[in-house]
């Protein structure tokens, strides 16, 4: 199953972009309200690169270090550069890329390099469940 399916089959097409000068406190509110664990940071109109803030960044760089999110901006804690994946990459290759880079969130890009979605480690819970269903169906036939 995982060899046939691509990242596009499993990605979330909701991607939230934030400004690097927003406070981390503002971003926390956005993430909580939208039930998401990551946001992409658009560095500037002139700079096509992106940064990312994930729930892990919040845990490691805010909570663990006892820092005030109202006093920090997005650019203070974002991770950059961002590793991204093509929409046609296999799920297995995507999982390997996450494992090799020790990351849990990957923006998905189309053939023009535009961000069209996001895939995260938690998506692999659904993928693994689907794999188990497919294995069970094959063993019953």
PDB file of C-alpha atoms in Angstrom:
ATOM      1  CA  UNK A   1       0.000   0.000   0.000  1.00  0.00           C
ATOM      2  CA  UNK A   2       2.629   2.548   1.022  1.00  0.00           C
ATOM      3  CA  UNK A   3       4.599   2.099  -2.231  1.00  0.00           C
ATOM      4  CA  UNK A   4       1.590   3.024  -4.385  1.00  0.00           C
ATOM      5  CA  UNK A   5       0.285   5.986  -2.436  1.00  0.00           C
ATOM      6  CA  UNK A   6       1.859   9.400  -2.712  1.00  0.00           C
ATOM      7  CA  UNK A   7       2.185  12.283  -0.301  1.00  0.00           C
ATOM      8  CA  UNK A   8      -0.627  14.070  -2.160  1.00  0.00           C
ATOM      9  CA  UNK A   9      -3.006  11.220  -1.230  1.00  0.00           C
ATOM     10  CA  UNK A  10      -2.449  11.813   2.496  1.00  0.00           C
ATOM     11  CA  UNK A  11      -1.454  15.467   2.925  1.00  0.00           C
ATOM     12  CA  UNK A  12      -3.585  18.114   4.624  1.00  0.00           C
ATOM     13  CA  UNK A  13      -4.322  20.895   2.208  1.00  0.00           C
ATOM     14  CA  UNK A  14      -4.735  23.422   5.020  1.00  0.00           C
ATOM     15  CA  UNK A  15      -1.494  25.367   5.364  1.00  0.00           C
ATOM     16  CA  UNK A  16      -1.332  28.381   7.644  1.00  0.00           C
ATOM     17  CA  UNK A  17       1.235  31.067   6.854  1.00  0.00           C
ATOM     18  CA  UNK A  18       2.377  33.586   9.450  1.00  0.00           C
ATOM     19  CA  UNK A  19       4.560  36.664   9.498  1.00  0.00           C
ATOM     20  CA  UNK A  20       8.063  36.471  11.017  1.00  0.00           C
ATOM     21  CA  UNK A  21       7.412  39.586  13.105  1.00  0.00           C
ATOM     22  CA  UNK A  22       4.287  38.249  14.824  1.00  0.00           C
ATOM     23  CA  UNK A  23       4.709  37.291  18.456  1.00  0.00           C
ATOM     24  CA  UNK A  24       4.918  33.644  19.390  1.00  0.00           C
ATOM     25  CA  UNK A  25       1.921  34.283  21.635  1.00  0.00           C
ATOM     26  CA  UNK A  26      -0.182  35.227  18.593  1.00  0.00           C
ATOM     27  CA  UNK A  27       0.930  32.077  16.790  1.00  0.00           C
ATOM     28  CA  UNK A  28       0.030  29.901  19.774  1.00  0.00           C
ATOM     29  CA  UNK A  29      -3.495  31.267  19.611  1.00  0.00           C
ATOM     30  CA  UNK A  30      -3.741  30.529  15.883  1.00  0.00           C
ATOM     31  CA  UNK A  31      -2.420  26.984  16.323  1.00  0.00           C
ATOM     32  CA  UNK A  32      -4.781  26.257  19.200  1.00  0.00           C
ATOM     33  CA  UNK A  33      -7.868  27.682  17.452  1.00  0.00           C
ATOM     34  CA  UNK A  34      -7.182  25.780  14.239  1.00  0.00           C
ATOM     35  CA  UNK A  35      -6.106  22.539  15.945  1.00  0.00           C
ATOM     36  CA  UNK A  36      -2.810  22.464  14.056  1.00  0.00           C
ATOM     37  CA  UNK A  37       0.708  21.594  15.153  1.00  0.00           C
ATOM     38  CA  UNK A  38       2.692  23.685  12.681  1.00  0.00           C
ATOM     39  CA  UNK A  39       2.662  26.956  10.772  1.00  0.00           C
ATOM     40  CA  UNK A  40       4.837  28.117   7.914  1.00  0.00           C
ATOM     41  CA  UNK A  41       6.636  31.427   8.117  1.00  0.00           C
ATOM     42  CA  UNK A  42       6.777  33.538   4.989  1.00  0.00           C
ATOM     43  CA  UNK A  43      10.077  35.364   5.501  1.00  0.00           C
ATOM     44  CA  UNK A  44       9.298  38.259   3.147  1.00  0.00           C
ATOM     45  CA  UNK A  45       7.843  39.041  -0.254  1.00  0.00           C
ATOM     46  CA  UNK A  46      11.362  39.417  -1.618  1.00  0.00           C
ATOM     47  CA  UNK A  47      12.669  36.236   0.014  1.00  0.00           C
ATOM     48  CA  UNK A  48      10.947  33.091  -1.286  1.00  0.00           C
ATOM     49  CA  UNK A  49      12.341  30.965   1.552  1.00  0.00           C
ATOM     50  CA  UNK A  50      10.197  29.748   4.409  1.00  0.00           C
ATOM     51  CA  UNK A  51      10.595  28.948   8.045  1.00  0.00           C
ATOM     52  CA  UNK A  52       8.436  26.692  10.188  1.00  0.00           C
ATOM     53  CA  UNK A  53       7.230  26.650  13.765  1.00  0.00           C
ATOM     54  CA  UNK A  54       5.962  23.380  15.189  1.00  0.00           C
ATOM     55  CA  UNK A  55       4.571  22.283  18.515  1.00  0.00           C
ATOM     56  CA  UNK A  56       8.000  20.801  19.180  1.00  0.00           C
ATOM     57  CA  UNK A  57       9.603  24.241  18.717  1.00  0.00           C
ATOM     58  CA  UNK A  58       7.123  25.600  21.257  1.00  0.00           C
ATOM     59  CA  UNK A  59       7.964  22.817  23.693  1.00  0.00           C
ATOM     60  CA  UNK A  60      11.746  23.033  23.250  1.00  0.00           C
ATOM     61  CA  UNK A  61      12.269  26.768  22.784  1.00  0.00           C
ATOM     62  CA  UNK A  62       9.518  28.277  24.929  1.00  0.00           C
ATOM     63  CA  UNK A  63       8.327  25.889  27.634  1.00  0.00           C
ATOM     64  CA  UNK A  64      11.592  24.037  28.351  1.00  0.00           C
ATOM     65  CA  UNK A  65      13.555  27.291  28.435  1.00  0.00           C
ATOM     66  CA  UNK A  66      10.896  29.141  30.471  1.00  0.00           C
ATOM     67  CA  UNK A  67      10.634  32.002  27.964  1.00  0.00           C
ATOM     68  CA  UNK A  68       7.741  34.436  27.586  1.00  0.00           C
ATOM     69  CA  UNK A  69       5.938  33.921  24.232  1.00  0.00           C
ATOM     70  CA  UNK A  70       4.680  37.522  24.344  1.00  0.00           C
ATOM     71  CA  UNK A  71       8.280  38.774  24.237  1.00  0.00           C
ATOM     72  CA  UNK A  72       9.467  36.606  21.342  1.00  0.00           C
ATOM     73  CA  UNK A  73       8.764  36.880  17.653  1.00  0.00           C
ATOM     74  CA  UNK A  74       8.264  34.066  15.206  1.00  0.00           C
ATOM     75  CA  UNK A  75      11.695  34.666  13.663  1.00  0.00           C
ATOM     76  CA  UNK A  76      13.264  34.167  17.118  1.00  0.00           C
ATOM     77  CA  UNK A  77      12.250  30.514  17.306  1.00  0.00           C
ATOM     78  CA  UNK A  78      11.393  29.348  13.775  1.00  0.00           C
ATOM     79  CA  UNK A  79      13.358  26.567  12.130  1.00  0.00           C
ATOM     80  CA  UNK A  80      14.873  27.393   8.773  1.00  0.00           C
ATOM     81  CA  UNK A  81      15.526  26.357   6.063  1.00  0.00           C
ATOM     82  CA  UNK A  82      12.493  24.141   5.643  1.00  0.00           C
ATOM     83  CA  UNK A  83      12.743  20.677   4.125  1.00  0.00           C
ATOM     84  CA  UNK A  84       9.843  20.084   1.728  1.00  0.00           C
ATOM     85  CA  UNK A  85       8.596  17.153  -0.337  1.00  0.00           C
ATOM     86  CA  UNK A  86       7.138  16.815  -3.804  1.00  0.00           C
ATOM     87  CA  UNK A  87       3.492  15.827  -4.017  1.00  0.00           C
ATOM     88  CA  UNK A  88       4.354  12.730  -6.075  1.00  0.00           C
ATOM     89  CA  UNK A  89       6.817  11.315  -3.517  1.00  0.00           C
ATOM     90  CA  UNK A  90       5.807   7.916  -2.144  1.00  0.00           C
ATOM     91  CA  UNK A  91       4.618   7.666   1.438  1.00  0.00           C
ATOM     92  CA  UNK A  92       7.533   5.345   2.215  1.00  0.00           C
ATOM     93  CA  UNK A  93      10.073   7.850   0.856  1.00  0.00           C
ATOM     94  CA  UNK A  94       8.395  10.619   2.840  1.00  0.00           C
ATOM     95  CA  UNK A  95       8.616   8.600   6.062  1.00  0.00           C
ATOM     96  CA  UNK A  96      12.301   7.895   5.385  1.00  0.00           C
ATOM     97  CA  UNK A  97      12.986  11.600   4.767  1.00  0.00           C
ATOM     98  CA  UNK A  98      11.323  12.534   8.055  1.00  0.00           C
ATOM     99  CA  UNK A  99      13.302   9.900   9.911  1.00  0.00           C
ATOM    100  CA  UNK A 100      16.645  10.864   8.327  1.00  0.00           C
ATOM    101  CA  UNK A 101      16.128  14.574   9.052  1.00  0.00           C
ATOM    102  CA  UNK A 102      14.559  14.112  12.513  1.00  0.00           C
ATOM    103  CA  UNK A 103      11.529  16.201  11.553  1.00  0.00           C
ATOM    104  CA  UNK A 104       7.791  15.725  11.982  1.00  0.00           C
ATOM    105  CA  UNK A 105       6.246  18.235   9.548  1.00  0.00           C
ATOM    106  CA  UNK A 106       6.916  18.634   5.836  1.00  0.00           C
ATOM    107  CA  UNK A 107       5.413  21.185   3.467  1.00  0.00           C
ATOM    108  CA  UNK A 108       4.270  19.596   0.203  1.00  0.00           C
ATOM    109  CA  UNK A 109       5.124  21.351  -3.056  1.00  0.00           C
ATOM    110  CA  UNK A 110       3.656  21.037  -6.537  1.00  0.00           C
ATOM    111  CA  UNK A 111       5.571  20.856  -9.814  1.00  0.00           C
ATOM    112  CA  UNK A 112       6.040  24.646  -9.756  1.00  0.00           C
ATOM    113  CA  UNK A 113       7.505  24.643  -6.253  1.00  0.00           C
ATOM    114  CA  UNK A 114       4.393  26.167  -4.667  1.00  0.00           C
ATOM    115  CA  UNK A 115       3.324  24.904  -1.255  1.00  0.00           C
ATOM    116  CA  UNK A 116       0.029  23.035  -1.588  1.00  0.00           C
ATOM    117  CA  UNK A 117      -0.201  21.092   1.648  1.00  0.00           C
ATOM    118  CA  UNK A 118       1.444  19.693   4.729  1.00  0.00           C
ATOM    119  CA  UNK A 119       2.201  16.164   5.845  1.00  0.00           C
ATOM    120  CA  UNK A 120       3.057  15.378   9.446  1.00  0.00           C
ATOM    121  CA  UNK A 121       4.193  12.416  11.490  1.00  0.00           C
ATOM    122  CA  UNK A 122       0.704  12.138  12.984  1.00  0.00           C
ATOM    123  CA  UNK A 123      -0.654  11.485   9.467  1.00  0.00           C
ATOM    124  CA  UNK A 124       1.284   8.236   9.563  1.00  0.00           C
ATOM    125  CA  UNK A 125      -1.080   6.936  12.250  1.00  0.00           C
ATOM    126  CA  UNK A 126      -3.848   6.944   9.634  1.00  0.00           C
ATOM    127  CA  UNK A 127      -1.520   5.521   7.005  1.00  0.00           C
ATOM    128  CA  UNK A 128      -0.434   2.670   9.289  1.00  0.00           C
ATOM    129  CA  UNK A 129      -4.062   1.923  10.115  1.00  0.00           C
ATOM    130  CA  UNK A 130      -4.897   1.782   6.399  1.00  0.00           C
ATOM    131  CA  UNK A 131      -1.928  -0.507   5.807  1.00  0.00           C
ATOM    132  CA  UNK A 132      -3.221  -2.877   8.490  1.00  0.00           C
ATOM    133  CA  UNK A 133      -6.677  -2.891   6.912  1.00  0.00           C
ATOM    134  CA  UNK A 134      -5.212  -3.656   3.497  1.00  0.00           C
ATOM    135  CA  UNK A 135      -3.075  -6.499   4.887  1.00  0.00           C
ATOM    136  CA  UNK A 136      -6.104  -7.949   6.661  1.00  0.00           C
ATOM    137  CA  UNK A 137      -8.237  -7.784   3.492  1.00  0.00           C
ATOM    138  CA  UNK A 138      -5.516  -9.542   1.479  1.00  0.00           C
ATOM    139  CA  UNK A 139      -5.171 -12.313   4.055  1.00  0.00           C
ATOM    140  CA  UNK A 140      -8.929 -12.933   4.017  1.00  0.00           C
ATOM    141  CA  UNK A 141      -9.076 -13.460   0.269  1.00  0.00           C
TER     142      UNK A 141
END
